[in-house]
PDB file of C-alpha atoms in Angstrom:
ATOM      1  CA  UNK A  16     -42.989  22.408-172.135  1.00  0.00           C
ATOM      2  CA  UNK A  17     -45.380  24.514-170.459  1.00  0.00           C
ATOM      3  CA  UNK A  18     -44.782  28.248-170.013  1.00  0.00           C
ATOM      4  CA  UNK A  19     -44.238  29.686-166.084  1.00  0.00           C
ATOM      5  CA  UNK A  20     -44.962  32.945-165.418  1.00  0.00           C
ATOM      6  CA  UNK A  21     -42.320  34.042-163.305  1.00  0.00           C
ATOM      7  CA  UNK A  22     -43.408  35.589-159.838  1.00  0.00           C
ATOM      8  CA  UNK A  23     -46.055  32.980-158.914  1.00  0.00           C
ATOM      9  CA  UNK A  24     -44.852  29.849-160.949  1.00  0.00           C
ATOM     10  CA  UNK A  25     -48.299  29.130-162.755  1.00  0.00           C
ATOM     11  CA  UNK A  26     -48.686  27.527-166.075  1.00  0.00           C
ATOM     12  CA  UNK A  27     -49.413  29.925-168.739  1.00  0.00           C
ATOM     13  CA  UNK A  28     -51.627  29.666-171.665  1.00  0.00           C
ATOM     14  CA  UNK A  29     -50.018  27.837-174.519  1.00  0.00           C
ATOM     15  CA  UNK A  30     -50.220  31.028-177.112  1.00  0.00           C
ATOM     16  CA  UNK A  31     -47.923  32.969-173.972  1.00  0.00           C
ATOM     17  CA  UNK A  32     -44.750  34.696-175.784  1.00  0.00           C
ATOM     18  CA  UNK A  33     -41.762  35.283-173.342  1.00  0.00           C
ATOM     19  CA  UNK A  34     -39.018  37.036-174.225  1.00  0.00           C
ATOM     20  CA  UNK A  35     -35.357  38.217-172.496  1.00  0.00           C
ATOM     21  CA  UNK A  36     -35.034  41.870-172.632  1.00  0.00           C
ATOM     22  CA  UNK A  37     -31.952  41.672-170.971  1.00  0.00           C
ATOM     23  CA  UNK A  38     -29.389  39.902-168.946  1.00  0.00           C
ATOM     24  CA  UNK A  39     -26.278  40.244-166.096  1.00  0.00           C
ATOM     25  CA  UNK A  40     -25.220  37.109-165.362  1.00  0.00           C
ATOM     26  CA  UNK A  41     -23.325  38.680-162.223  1.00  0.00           C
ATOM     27  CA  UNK A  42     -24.802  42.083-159.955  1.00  0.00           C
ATOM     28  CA  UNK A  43     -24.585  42.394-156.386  1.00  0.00           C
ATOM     29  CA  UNK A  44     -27.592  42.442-153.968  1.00  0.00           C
ATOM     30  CA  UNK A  45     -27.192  44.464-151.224  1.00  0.00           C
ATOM     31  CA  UNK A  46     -29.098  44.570-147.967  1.00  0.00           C
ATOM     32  CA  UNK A  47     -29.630  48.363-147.630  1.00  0.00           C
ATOM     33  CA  UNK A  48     -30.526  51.250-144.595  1.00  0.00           C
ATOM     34  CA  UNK A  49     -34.418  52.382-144.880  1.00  0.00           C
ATOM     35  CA  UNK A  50     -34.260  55.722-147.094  1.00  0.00           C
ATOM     36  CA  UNK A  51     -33.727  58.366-144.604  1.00  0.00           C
ATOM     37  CA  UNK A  52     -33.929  61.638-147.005  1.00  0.00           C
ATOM     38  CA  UNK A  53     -36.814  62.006-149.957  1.00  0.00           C
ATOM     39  CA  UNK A  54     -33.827  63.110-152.282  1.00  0.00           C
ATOM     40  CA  UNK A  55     -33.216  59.846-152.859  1.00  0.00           C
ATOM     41  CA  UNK A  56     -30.375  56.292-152.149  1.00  0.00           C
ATOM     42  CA  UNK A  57     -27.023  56.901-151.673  1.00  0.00           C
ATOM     43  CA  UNK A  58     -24.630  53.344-152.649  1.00  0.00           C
ATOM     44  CA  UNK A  59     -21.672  54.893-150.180  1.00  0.00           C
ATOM     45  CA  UNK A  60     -24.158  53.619-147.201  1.00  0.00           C
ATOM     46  CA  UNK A  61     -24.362  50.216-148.724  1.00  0.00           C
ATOM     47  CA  UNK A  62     -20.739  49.461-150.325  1.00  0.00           C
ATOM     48  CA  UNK A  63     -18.568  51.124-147.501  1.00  0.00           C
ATOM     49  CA  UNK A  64     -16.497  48.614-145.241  1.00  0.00           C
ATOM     50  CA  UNK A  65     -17.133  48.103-143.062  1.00  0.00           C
ATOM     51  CA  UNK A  66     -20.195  47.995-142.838  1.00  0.00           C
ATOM     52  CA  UNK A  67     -20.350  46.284-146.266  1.00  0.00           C
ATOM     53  CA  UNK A  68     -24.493  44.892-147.062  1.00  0.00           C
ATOM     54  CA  UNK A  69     -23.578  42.442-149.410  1.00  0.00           C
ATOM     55  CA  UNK A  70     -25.785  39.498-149.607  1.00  0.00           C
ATOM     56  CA  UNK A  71     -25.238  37.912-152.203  1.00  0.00           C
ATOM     57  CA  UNK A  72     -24.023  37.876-156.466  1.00  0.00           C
ATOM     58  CA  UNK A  73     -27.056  36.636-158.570  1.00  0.00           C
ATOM     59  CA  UNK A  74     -28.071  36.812-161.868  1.00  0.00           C
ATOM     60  CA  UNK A  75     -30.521  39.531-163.300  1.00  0.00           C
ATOM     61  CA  UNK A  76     -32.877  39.042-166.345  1.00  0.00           C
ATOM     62  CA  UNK A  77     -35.197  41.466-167.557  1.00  0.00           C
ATOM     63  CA  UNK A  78     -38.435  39.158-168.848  1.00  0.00           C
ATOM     64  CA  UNK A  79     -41.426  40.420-170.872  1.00  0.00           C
ATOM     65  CA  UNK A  80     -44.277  38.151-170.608  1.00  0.00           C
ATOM     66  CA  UNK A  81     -47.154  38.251-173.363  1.00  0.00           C
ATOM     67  CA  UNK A  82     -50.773  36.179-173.492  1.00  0.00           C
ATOM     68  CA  UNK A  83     -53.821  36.472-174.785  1.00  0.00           C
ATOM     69  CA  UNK A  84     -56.993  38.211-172.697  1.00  0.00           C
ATOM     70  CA  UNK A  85     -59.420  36.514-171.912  1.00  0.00           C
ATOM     71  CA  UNK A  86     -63.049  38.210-174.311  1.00  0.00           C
ATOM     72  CA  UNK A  87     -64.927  40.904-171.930  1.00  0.00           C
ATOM     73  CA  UNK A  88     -68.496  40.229-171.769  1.00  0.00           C
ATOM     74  CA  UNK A  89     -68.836  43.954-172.861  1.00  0.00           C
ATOM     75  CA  UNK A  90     -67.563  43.765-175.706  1.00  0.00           C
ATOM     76  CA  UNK A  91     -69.780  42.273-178.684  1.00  0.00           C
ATOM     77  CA  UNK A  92     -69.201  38.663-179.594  1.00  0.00           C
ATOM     78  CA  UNK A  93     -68.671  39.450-183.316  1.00  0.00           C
ATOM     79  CA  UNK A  94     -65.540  41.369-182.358  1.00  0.00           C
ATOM     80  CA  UNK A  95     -62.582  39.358-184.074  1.00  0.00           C
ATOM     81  CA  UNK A  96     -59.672  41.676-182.577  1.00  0.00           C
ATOM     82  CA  UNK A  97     -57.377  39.732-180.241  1.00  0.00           C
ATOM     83  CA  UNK A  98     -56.828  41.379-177.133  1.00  0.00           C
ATOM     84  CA  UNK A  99     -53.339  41.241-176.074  1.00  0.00           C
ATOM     85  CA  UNK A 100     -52.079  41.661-172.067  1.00  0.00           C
ATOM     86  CA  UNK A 101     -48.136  42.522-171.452  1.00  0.00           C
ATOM     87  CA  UNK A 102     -46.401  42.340-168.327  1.00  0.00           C
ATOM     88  CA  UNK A 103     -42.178  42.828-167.652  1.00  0.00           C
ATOM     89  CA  UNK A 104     -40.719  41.832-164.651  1.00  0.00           C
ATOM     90  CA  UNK A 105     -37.049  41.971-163.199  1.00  0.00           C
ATOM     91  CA  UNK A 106     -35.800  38.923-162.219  1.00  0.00           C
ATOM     92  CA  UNK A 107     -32.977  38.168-159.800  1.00  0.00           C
ATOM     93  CA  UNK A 108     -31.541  34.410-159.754  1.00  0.00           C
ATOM     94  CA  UNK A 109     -29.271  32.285-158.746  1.00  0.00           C
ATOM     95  CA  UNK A 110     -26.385  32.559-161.210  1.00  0.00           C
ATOM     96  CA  UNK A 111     -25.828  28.218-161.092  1.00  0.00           C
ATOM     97  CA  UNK A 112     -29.178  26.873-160.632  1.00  0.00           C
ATOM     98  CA  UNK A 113     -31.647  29.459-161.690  1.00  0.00           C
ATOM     99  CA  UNK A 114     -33.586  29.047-159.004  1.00  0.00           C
ATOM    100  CA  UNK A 115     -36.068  32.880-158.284  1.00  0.00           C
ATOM    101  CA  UNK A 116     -34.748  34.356-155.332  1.00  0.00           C
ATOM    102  CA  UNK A 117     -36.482  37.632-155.715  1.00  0.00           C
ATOM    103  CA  UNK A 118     -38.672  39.025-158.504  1.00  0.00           C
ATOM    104  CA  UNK A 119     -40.098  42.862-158.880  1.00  0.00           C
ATOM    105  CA  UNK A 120     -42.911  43.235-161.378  1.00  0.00           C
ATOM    106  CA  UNK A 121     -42.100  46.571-163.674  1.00  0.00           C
ATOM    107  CA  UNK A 122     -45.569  47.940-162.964  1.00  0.00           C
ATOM    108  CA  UNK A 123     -44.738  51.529-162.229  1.00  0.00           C
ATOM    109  CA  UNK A 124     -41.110  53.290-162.673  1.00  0.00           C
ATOM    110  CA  UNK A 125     -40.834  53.904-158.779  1.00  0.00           C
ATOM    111  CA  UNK A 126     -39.912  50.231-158.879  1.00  0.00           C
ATOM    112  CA  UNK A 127     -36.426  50.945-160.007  1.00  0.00           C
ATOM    113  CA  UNK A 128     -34.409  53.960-158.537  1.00  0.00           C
ATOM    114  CA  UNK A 129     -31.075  55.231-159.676  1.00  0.00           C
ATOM    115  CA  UNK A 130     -28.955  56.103-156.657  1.00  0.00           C
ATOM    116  CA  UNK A 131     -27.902  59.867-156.163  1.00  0.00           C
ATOM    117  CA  UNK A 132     -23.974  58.925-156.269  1.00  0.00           C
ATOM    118  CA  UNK A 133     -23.552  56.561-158.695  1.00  0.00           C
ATOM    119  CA  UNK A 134     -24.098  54.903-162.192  1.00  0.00           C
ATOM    120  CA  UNK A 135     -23.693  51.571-161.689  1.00  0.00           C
ATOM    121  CA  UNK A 136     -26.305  50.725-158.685  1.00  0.00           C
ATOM    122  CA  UNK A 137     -30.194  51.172-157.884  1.00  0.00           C
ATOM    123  CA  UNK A 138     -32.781  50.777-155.307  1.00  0.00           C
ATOM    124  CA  UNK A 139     -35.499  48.022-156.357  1.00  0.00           C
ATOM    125  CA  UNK A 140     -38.604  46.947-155.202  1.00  0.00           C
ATOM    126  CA  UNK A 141     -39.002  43.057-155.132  1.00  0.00           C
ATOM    127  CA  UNK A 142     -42.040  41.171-154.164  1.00  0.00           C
ATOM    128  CA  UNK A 143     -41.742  37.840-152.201  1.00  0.00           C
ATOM    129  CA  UNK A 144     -44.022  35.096-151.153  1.00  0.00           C
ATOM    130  CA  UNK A 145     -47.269  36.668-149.426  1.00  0.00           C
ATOM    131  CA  UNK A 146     -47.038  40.211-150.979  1.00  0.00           C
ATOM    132  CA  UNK A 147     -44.160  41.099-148.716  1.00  0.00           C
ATOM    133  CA  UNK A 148     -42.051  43.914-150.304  1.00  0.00           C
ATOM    134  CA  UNK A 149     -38.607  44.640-149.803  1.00  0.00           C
ATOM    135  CA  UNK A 150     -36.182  47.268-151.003  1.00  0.00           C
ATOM    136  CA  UNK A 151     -32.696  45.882-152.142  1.00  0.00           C
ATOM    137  CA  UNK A 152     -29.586  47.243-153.142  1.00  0.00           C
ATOM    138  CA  UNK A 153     -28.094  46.507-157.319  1.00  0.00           C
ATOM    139  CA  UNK A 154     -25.234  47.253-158.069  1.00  0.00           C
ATOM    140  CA  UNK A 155     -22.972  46.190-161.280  1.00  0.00           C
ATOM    141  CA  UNK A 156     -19.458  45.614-161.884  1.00  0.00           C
ATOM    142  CA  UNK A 157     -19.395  47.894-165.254  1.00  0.00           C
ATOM    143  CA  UNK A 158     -20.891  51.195-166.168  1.00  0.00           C
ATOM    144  CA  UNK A 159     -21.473  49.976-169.384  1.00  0.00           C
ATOM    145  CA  UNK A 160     -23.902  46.984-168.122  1.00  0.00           C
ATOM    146  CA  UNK A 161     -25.417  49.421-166.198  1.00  0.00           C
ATOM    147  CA  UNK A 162     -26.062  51.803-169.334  1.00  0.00           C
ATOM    148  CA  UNK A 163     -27.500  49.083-171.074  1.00  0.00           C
ATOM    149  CA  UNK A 164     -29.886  47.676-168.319  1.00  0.00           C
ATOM    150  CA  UNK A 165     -31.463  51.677-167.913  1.00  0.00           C
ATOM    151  CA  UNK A 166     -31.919  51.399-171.712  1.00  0.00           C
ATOM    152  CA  UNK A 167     -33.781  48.002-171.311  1.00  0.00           C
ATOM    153  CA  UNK A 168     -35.802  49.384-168.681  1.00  0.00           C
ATOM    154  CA  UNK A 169     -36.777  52.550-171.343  1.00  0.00           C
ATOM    155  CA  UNK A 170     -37.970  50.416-174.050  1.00  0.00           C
ATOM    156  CA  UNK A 171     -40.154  48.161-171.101  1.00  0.00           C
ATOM    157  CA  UNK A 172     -41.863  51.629-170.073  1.00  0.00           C
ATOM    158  CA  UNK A 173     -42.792  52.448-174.127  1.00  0.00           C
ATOM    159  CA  UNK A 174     -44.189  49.157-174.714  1.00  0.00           C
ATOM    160  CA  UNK A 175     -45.919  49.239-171.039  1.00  0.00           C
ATOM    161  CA  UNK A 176     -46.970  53.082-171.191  1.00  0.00           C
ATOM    162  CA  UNK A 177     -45.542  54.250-168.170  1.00  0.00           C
ATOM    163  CA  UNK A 178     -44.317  57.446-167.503  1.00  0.00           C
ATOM    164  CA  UNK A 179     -40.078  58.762-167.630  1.00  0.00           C
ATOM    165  CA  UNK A 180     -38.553  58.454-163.972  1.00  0.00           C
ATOM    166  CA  UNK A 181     -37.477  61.445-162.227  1.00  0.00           C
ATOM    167  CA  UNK A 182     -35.083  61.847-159.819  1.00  0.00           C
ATOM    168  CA  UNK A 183     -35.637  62.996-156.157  1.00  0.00           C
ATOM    169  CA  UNK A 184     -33.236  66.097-157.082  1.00  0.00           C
ATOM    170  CA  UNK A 185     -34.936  66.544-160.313  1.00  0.00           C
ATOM    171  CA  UNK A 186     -38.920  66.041-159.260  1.00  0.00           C
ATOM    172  CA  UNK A 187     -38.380  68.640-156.295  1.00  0.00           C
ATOM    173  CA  UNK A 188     -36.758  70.891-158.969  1.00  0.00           C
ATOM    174  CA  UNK A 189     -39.734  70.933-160.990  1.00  0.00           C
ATOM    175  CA  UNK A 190     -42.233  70.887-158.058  1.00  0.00           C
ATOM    176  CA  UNK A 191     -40.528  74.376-157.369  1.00  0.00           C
ATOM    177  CA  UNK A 192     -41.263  75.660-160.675  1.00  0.00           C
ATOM    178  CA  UNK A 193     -44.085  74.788-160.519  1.00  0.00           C
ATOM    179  CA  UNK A 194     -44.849  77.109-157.397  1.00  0.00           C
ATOM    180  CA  UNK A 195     -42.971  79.942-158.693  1.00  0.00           C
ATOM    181  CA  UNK A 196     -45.710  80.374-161.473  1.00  0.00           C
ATOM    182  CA  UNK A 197     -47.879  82.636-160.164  1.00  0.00           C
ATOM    183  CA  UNK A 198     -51.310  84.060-161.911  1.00  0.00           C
ATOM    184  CA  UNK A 199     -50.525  87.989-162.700  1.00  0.00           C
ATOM    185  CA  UNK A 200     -53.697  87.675-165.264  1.00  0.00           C
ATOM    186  CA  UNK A 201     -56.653  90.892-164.153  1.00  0.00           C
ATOM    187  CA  UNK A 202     -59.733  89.533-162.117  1.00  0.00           C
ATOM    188  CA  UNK A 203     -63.044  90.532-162.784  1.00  0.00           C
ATOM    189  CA  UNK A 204     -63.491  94.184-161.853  1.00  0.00           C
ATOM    190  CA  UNK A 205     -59.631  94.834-161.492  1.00  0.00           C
ATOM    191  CA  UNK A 206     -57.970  97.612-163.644  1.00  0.00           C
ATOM    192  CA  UNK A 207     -54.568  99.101-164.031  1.00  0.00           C
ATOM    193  CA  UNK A 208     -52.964 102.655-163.061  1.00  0.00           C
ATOM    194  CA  UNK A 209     -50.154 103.812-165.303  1.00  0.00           C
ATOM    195  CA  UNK A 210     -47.789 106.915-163.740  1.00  0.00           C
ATOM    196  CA  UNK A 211     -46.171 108.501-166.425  1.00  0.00           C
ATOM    197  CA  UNK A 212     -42.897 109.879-165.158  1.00  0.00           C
ATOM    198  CA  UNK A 213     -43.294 113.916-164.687  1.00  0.00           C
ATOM    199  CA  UNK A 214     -46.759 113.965-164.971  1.00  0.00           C
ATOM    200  CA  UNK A 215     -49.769 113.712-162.449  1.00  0.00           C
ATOM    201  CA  UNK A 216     -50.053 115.220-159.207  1.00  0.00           C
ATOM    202  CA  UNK A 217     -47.358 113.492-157.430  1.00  0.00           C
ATOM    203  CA  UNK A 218     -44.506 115.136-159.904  1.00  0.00           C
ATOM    204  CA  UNK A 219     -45.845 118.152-159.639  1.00  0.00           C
ATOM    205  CA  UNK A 220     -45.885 117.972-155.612  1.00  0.00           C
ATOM    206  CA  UNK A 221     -42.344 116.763-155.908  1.00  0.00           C
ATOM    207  CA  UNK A 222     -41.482 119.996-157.866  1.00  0.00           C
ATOM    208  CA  UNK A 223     -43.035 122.080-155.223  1.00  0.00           C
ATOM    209  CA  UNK A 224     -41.323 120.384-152.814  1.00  0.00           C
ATOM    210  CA  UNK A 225     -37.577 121.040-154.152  1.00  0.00           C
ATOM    211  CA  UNK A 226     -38.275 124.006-155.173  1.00  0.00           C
ATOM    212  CA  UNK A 227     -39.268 124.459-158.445  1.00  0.00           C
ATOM    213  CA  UNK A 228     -36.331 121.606-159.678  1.00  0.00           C
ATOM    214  CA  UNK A 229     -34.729 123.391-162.319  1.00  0.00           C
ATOM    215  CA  UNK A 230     -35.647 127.168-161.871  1.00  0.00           C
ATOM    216  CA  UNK A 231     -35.277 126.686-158.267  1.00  0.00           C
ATOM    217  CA  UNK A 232     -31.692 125.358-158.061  1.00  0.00           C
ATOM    218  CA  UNK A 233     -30.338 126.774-160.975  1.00  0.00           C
ATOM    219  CA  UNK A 234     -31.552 129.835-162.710  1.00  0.00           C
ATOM    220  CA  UNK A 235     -29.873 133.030-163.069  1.00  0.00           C
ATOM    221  CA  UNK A 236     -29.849 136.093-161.512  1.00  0.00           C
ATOM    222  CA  UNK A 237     -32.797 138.024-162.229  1.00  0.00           C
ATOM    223  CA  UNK A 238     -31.409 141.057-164.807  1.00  0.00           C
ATOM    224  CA  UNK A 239     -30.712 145.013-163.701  1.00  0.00           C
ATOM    225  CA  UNK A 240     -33.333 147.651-163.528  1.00  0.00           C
ATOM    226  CA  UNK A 241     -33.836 149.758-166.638  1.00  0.00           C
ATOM    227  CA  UNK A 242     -34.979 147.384-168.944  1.00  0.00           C
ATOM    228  CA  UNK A 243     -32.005 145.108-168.467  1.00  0.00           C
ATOM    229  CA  UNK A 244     -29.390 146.866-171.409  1.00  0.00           C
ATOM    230  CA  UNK A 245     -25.741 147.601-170.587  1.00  0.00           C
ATOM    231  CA  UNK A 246     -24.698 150.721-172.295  1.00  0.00           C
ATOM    232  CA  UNK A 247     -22.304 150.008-175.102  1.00  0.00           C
ATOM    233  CA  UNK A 248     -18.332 150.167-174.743  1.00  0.00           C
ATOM    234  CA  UNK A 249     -16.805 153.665-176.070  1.00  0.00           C
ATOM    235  CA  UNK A 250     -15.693 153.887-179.517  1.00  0.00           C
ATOM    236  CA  UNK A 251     -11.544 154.750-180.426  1.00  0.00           C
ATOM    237  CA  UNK A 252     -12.693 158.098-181.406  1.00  0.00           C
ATOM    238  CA  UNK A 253     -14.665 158.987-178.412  1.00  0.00           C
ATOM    239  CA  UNK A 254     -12.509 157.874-176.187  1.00  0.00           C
ATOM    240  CA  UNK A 255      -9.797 160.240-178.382  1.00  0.00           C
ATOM    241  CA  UNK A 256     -12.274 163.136-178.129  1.00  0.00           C
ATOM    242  CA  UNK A 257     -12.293 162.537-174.323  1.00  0.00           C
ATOM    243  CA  UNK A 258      -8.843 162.360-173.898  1.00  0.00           C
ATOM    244  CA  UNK A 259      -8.276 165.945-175.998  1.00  0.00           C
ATOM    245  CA  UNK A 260     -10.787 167.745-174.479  1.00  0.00           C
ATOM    246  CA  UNK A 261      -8.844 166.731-170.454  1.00  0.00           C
ATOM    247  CA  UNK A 262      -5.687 167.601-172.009  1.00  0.00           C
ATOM    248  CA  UNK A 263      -7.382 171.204-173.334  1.00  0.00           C
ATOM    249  CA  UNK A 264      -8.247 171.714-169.455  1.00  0.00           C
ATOM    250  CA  UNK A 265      -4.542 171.183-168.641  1.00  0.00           C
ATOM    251  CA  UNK A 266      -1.505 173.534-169.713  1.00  0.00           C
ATOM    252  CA  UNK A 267       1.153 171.207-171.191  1.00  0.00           C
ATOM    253  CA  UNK A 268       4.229 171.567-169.944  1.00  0.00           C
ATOM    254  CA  UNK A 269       7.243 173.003-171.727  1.00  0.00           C
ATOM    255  CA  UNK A 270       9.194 170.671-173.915  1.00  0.00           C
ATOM    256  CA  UNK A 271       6.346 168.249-174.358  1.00  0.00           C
ATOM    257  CA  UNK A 272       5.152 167.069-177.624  1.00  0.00           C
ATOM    258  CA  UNK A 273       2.375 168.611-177.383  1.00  0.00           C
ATOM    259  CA  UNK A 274       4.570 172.018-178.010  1.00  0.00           C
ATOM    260  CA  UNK A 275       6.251 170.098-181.336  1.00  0.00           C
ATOM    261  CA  UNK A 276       2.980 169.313-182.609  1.00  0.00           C
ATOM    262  CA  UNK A 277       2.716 165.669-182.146  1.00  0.00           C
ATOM    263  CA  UNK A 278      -0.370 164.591-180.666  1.00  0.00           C
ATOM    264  CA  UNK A 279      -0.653 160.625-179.067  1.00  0.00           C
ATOM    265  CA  UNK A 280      -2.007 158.977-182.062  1.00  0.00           C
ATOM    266  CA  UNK A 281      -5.182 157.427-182.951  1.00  0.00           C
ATOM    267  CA  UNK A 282      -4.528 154.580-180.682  1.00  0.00           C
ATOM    268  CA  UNK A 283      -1.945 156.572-178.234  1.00  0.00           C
ATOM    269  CA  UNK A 284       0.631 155.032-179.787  1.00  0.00           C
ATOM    270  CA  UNK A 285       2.824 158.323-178.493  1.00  0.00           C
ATOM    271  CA  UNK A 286       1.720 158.374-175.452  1.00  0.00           C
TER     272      UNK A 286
END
């Protein structure tokens, strides 16, 4: 039995190798609202009722297709290396008869798009009769079929080559990193001033203009004339000697103890 490749129904060559990534024998196809935002698809537009988009249940196979190339005429005859062409496509079908209802080739990873508000349903391109392009609504009935068809779709991109998926949220997250780098590197010609902190003209104009800073607002009180000395306190025995020689001026009076003998001490202790 001759091999068919999928999306156009040709014969392929005999040596062709297909193989079933993966398969959901039951997801929902959903007729969906043109994209509105560049975040990205939201399912709640699609799923809510009403309005509920459903079109239809099918049955989803991921199918990678490989055959032979044809020999390039630039490429010397002698060559004996077999080149080798592979091509995955995504497969929607009627769950009892097979029959193709829709097919997207997995040529780049905007094909498939993960909605914003939920795991279990995409956005994905499929490619009808003609070249006419649609975008249709996939959702499945468990997260965990859902897990499993993103990891399909991750081992199709490594054997294809094609770059991880971002997000809308997450590609105009790193578009804005990207502008905030900015080049801070010196130009030809360009050089750099360093102002050391009280140095330079500036501090000292800011000195001037409060006064000195430290000397203006808080010095002390410039000292006496004279050379600046305060004489030193009286000793206990000049201030005795002083003391004796006011009382000599004076006359005692009777009865005081002065007239008994007694003077006031050494530290006035009689006083």
């Amino acid at each position: 039995m001759a091999t068919i490749e999928p999306t156009t129904s040709l014969p392929l060559p005999a040596d062709a190798i297909q193989r079933i990534l993966f398969i959901a024998p039951s997801v929902h196809i959903y007729n969906i609202p043109p994209l509105t935002s560049n975040k990205g698809y939201l399912a709640a537009s699609w799923t809510a009722t009403p309005p509920n988009r459903l079109i239809f249940t099918a049955r989803l196979r991921i199918l990678e297709t490989a055959f032979p190339t044809p020999p390039s005429s630039s490429k010397p005859s002698s060559s004996t290396e077999d080149e080798e062409t592979v091509k995955a496509d995504i497969l929607l079908e009627d769950p009892a008869t097979g029959q193709l209802f829709a097919a997207a080739p997995y040529t780049t990873t905007s094909v498939i798009e993960q909605v914003l508000d939920s795991s279990r349903f995409f956005a994905i391109l499929v490619q009808g009769e003609g070249g006419r392009k649609a975008v249709l609504g996939l959702g499945f009935e468990e997260r965990s079929e859902a897990f499993d068809f993103s990891v399909s779709l991750q081992e199709v991109r490594k054997t294809l080559g094609l770059e991880a998926p971002t997000s809308g949220l997450q590609g105009k997250k790193k578009d804005e990193k990207k502008e905030e780098k900015k080049d801070f590197s010196l130009k030809e010609g360009e050089t750099i001033v360093v102002n050391i902190g009280g140095r330079g003209r500036r501090a000292e104009k800011e000195k001037e203009n409060m006064g000195g800073g430290m000397e203006g607002g808080f010095s002390l009180p410039p000292p006496p004339p004279g050379g600046g000395l305060l004489p030193p306190p009286p000793s206990a025995q000049e201030v005795k000697q002083q003391k004796r020689l006011s009382q000599s001026l004076e006359t005692p009076p009777p009865g005081s103890i002065e007239d008994l003998g007694f003077d006031d001490g050494e530290f006035g202790e009689f006083q």
